[in-house]
Coordinates of C-alpha atoms in Angstrom, one line a residue:
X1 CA 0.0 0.0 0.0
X2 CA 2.8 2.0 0.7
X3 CA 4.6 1.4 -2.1
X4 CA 1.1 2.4 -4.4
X5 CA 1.1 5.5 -2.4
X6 CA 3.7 6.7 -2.9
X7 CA 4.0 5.8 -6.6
X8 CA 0.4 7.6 -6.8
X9 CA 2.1 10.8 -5.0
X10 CA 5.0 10.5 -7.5
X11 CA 2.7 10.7 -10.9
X12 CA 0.6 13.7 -9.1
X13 CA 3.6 15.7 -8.1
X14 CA 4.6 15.0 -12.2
X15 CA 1.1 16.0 -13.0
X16 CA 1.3 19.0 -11.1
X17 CA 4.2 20.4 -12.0
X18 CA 3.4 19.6 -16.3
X19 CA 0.6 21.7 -15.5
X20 CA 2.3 24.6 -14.2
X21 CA 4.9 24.4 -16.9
X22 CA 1.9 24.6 -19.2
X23 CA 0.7 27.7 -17.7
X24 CA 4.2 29.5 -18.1
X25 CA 3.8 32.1 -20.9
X26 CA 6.0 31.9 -23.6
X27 CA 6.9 35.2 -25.2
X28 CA 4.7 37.3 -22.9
X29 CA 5.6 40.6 -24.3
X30 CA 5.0 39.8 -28.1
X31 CA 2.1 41.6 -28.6
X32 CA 2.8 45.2 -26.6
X33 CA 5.3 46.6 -29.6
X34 CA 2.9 49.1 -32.1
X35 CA 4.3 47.3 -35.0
X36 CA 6.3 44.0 -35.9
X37 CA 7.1 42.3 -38.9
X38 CA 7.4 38.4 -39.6
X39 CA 6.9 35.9 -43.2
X40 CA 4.6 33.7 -44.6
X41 CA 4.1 30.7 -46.7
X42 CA 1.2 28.5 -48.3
X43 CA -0.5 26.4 -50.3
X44 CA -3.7 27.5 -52.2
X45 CA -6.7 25.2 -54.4
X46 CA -8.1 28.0 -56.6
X47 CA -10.5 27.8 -59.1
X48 CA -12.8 29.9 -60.9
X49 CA -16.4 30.7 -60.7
X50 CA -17.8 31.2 -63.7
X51 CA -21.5 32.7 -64.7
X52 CA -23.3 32.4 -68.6
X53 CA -25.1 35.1 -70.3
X54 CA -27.4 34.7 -73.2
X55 CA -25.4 33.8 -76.5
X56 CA -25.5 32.0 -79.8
X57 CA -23.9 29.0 -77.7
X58 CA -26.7 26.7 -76.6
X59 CA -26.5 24.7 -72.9
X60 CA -22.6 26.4 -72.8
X61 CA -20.7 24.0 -69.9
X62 CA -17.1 25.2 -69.1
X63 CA -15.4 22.8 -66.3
X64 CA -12.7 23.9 -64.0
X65 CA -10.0 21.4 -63.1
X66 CA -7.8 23.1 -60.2
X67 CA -4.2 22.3 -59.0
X68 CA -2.6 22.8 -56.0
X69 CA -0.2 26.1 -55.9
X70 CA 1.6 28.0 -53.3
X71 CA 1.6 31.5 -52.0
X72 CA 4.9 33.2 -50.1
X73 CA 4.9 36.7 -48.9
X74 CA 6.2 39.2 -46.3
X75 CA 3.8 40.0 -43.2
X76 CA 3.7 44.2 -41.5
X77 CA 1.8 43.8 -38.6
X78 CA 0.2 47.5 -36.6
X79 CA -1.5 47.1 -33.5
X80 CA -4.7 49.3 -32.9
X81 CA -6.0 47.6 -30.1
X82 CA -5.1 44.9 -27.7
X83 CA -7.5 43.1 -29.9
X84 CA -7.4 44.5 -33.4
X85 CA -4.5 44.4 -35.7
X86 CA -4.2 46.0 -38.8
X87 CA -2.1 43.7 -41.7
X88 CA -0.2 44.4 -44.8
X89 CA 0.9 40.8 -46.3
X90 CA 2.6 41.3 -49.5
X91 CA 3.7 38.3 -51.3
X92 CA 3.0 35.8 -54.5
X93 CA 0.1 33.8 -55.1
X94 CA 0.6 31.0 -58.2
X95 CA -1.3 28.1 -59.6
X96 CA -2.6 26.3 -62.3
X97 CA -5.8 25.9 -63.6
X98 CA -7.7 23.6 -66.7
X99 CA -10.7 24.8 -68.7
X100 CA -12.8 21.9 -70.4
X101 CA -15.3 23.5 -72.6
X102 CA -17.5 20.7 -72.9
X103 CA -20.2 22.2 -75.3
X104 CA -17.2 22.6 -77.7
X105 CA -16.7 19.2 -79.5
X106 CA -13.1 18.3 -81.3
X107 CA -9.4 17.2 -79.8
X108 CA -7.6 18.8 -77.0
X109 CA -6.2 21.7 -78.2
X110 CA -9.9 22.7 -79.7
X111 CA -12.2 22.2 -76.0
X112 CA -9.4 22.8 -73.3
X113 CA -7.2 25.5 -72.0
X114 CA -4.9 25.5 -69.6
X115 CA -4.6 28.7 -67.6
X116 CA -1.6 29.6 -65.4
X117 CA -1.8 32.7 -63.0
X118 CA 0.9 34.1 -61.3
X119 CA -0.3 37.0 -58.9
X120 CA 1.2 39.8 -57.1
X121 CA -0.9 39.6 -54.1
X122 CA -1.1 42.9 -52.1
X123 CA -3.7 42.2 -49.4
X124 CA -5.1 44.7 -46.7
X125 CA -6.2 42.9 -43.9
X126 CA -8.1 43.7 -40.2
X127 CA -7.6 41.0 -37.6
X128 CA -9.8 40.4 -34.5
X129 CA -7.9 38.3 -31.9
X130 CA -9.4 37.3 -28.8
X131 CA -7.6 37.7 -25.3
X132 CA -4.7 35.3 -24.9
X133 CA -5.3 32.1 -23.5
X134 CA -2.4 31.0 -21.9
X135 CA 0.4 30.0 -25.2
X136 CA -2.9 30.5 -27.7
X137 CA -5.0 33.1 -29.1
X138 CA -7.8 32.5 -31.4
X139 CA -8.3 35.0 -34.2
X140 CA -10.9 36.2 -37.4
X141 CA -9.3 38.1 -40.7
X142 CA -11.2 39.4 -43.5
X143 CA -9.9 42.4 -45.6
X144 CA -9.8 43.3 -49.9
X145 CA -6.7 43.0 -52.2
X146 CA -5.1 44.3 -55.2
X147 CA -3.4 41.4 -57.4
X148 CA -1.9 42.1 -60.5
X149 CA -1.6 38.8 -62.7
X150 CA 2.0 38.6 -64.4
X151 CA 0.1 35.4 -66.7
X152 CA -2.7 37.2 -67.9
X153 CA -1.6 37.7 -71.4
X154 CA -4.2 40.5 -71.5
X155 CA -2.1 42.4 -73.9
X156 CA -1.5 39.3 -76.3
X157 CA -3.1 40.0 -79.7
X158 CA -3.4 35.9 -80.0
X159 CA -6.5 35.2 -78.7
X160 CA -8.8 31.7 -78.4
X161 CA -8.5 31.4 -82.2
X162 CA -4.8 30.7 -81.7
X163 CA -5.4 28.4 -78.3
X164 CA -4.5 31.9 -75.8
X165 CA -7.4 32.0 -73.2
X166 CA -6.7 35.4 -71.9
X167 CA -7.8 37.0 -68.4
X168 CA -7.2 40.6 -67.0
X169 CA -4.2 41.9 -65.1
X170 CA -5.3 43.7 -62.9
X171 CA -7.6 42.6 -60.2
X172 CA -9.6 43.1 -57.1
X173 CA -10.1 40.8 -54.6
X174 CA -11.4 40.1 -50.9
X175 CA -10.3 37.4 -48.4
X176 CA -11.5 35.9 -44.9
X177 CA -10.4 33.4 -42.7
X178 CA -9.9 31.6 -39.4
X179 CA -6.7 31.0 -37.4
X180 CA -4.8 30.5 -34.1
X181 CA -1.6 32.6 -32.5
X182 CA 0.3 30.1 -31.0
X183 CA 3.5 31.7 -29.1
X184 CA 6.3 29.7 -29.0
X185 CA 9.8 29.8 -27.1
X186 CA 11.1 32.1 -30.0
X187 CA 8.5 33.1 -32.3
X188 CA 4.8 33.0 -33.0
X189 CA 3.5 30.5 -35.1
X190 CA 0.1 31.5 -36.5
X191 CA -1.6 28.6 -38.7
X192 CA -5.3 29.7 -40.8
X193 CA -7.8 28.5 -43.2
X194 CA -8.6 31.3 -46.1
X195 CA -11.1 32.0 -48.5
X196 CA -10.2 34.3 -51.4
X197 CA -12.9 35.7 -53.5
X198 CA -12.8 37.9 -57.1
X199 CA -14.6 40.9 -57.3
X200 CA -14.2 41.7 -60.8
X201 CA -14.8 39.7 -63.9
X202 CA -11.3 38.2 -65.1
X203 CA -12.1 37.2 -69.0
X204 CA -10.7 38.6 -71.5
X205 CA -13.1 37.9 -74.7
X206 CA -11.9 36.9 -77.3
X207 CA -11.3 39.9 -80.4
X208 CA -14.4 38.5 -81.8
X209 CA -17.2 36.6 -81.1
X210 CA -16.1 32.9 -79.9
X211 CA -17.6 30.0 -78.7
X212 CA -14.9 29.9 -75.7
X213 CA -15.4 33.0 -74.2
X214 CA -19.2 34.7 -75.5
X215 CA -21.3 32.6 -73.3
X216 CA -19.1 34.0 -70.3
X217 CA -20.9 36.7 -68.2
X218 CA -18.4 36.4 -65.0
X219 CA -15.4 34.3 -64.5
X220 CA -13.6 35.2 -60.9
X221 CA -10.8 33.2 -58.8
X222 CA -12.6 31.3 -56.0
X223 CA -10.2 29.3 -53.5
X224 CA -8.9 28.7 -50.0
X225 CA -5.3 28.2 -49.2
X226 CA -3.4 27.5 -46.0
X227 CA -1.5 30.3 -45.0
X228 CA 1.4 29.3 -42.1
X229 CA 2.7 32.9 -40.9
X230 CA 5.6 33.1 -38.8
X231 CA 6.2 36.3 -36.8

């Protein structure tokens, strides 16, 4: 009994004190400074949403095959509040996507088109953190974004007729997302889930009327990426 005693006092004593190291605050003065900087990188699924208007093309059906790309960028931080932060994350969002224009019969390089954007993403961001708990703080971001598109081939004379599916170059865009601050022994890791949205319409029709790109009313980048900050 003893023995079982004083084994049981052993593993509460270890219990205890895992529990108080779990209550020391790592990096408690992180979030006083007015402004800090830090990096971030990312993987994104974009895609595109894509809306018909009446045209000479009857039942027009344009599939999106997405891949998986990445996004890498620079992060300036300003504190207005203990609880609201005001974000600046400059940086480069790229992937690749498929158009399958199934109302289009023929080979390949007839009913598909495969679209690569590169963009400058210059996103300006609010974010709503709640009070620390303990080595964690919850948080909400939502903002708008410029992001010019470096693959557009907006300028490019060649259009559908000469297989170029073009899109615009410059764009508008809005983002939100969920995440949590998690302070470390020498940084702040801060992992979230984002959804980016088009505001604008990113065809480029064709010089003259086609059966890729008339039946297009709206085509915008839909997508969420994983954005892993470190600050």
């Amino acid at each position: 009994m003893l023995k079982r005693l004083l084994l049981f006092g052993i593993f509460a004593a270890s219990i205890s004190a895992q529990a108080q190291r779990e209550k020391i605050l790592k990096l408690p003065s992180f979030d006083k400074p007015l402004f800090h900087y830090g990096f971030y990188l990312g993987a994104n699924n974009n895609s595109y949403k894509i809306g018909y208007k009446p045209s000479s093309i009857s039942d027009p059906e344009i599939e999106v095959e997405s891949s998986i790309g990445f996004n890498v960028g620079l992060i300036a931080d300003l504190r207005l509040h203990n609880n609201i932060n005001l974000r600046f994350e400059p940086g480069l969002m790229s992937n690749t996507k498929t158009l399958r224009f199934n109302h289009i019969p023929g080979p390949e390089n007839i009913n598909t088109r495969e679209v690569g954007a590169t963009y400058l993403h210059l996103p300006l961001l609010l974010k709503f953190s709640t009070n620390r708990l303990n080595n964690m703080r919850p948080y909400v971001i939502g903002g708008v974004s410029y992001d010019h598109n470096f693959s557009s081939n907006e300028r490019n004379n060649d259009d559908n007729y000469a297989g170029e599916f073009r899109t615009t170059t410059n764009n508008f865009m809005y983002e939100v997302g969920i995440g949590v601050d998690f302070y470390l022994s020498y940084f702040k890791f801060s992992p979230s889930i984002r959804g980016v949205f088009a505001i604008n319409n990113e065809v480029k029709y064709d010089n003259k009327a086609s059966q890729w790109t008339d039946p297009i009313n709206y085509l915008g980048t839909r997508g969420v990426f994983l954005h892993l900050a470190f600050e």
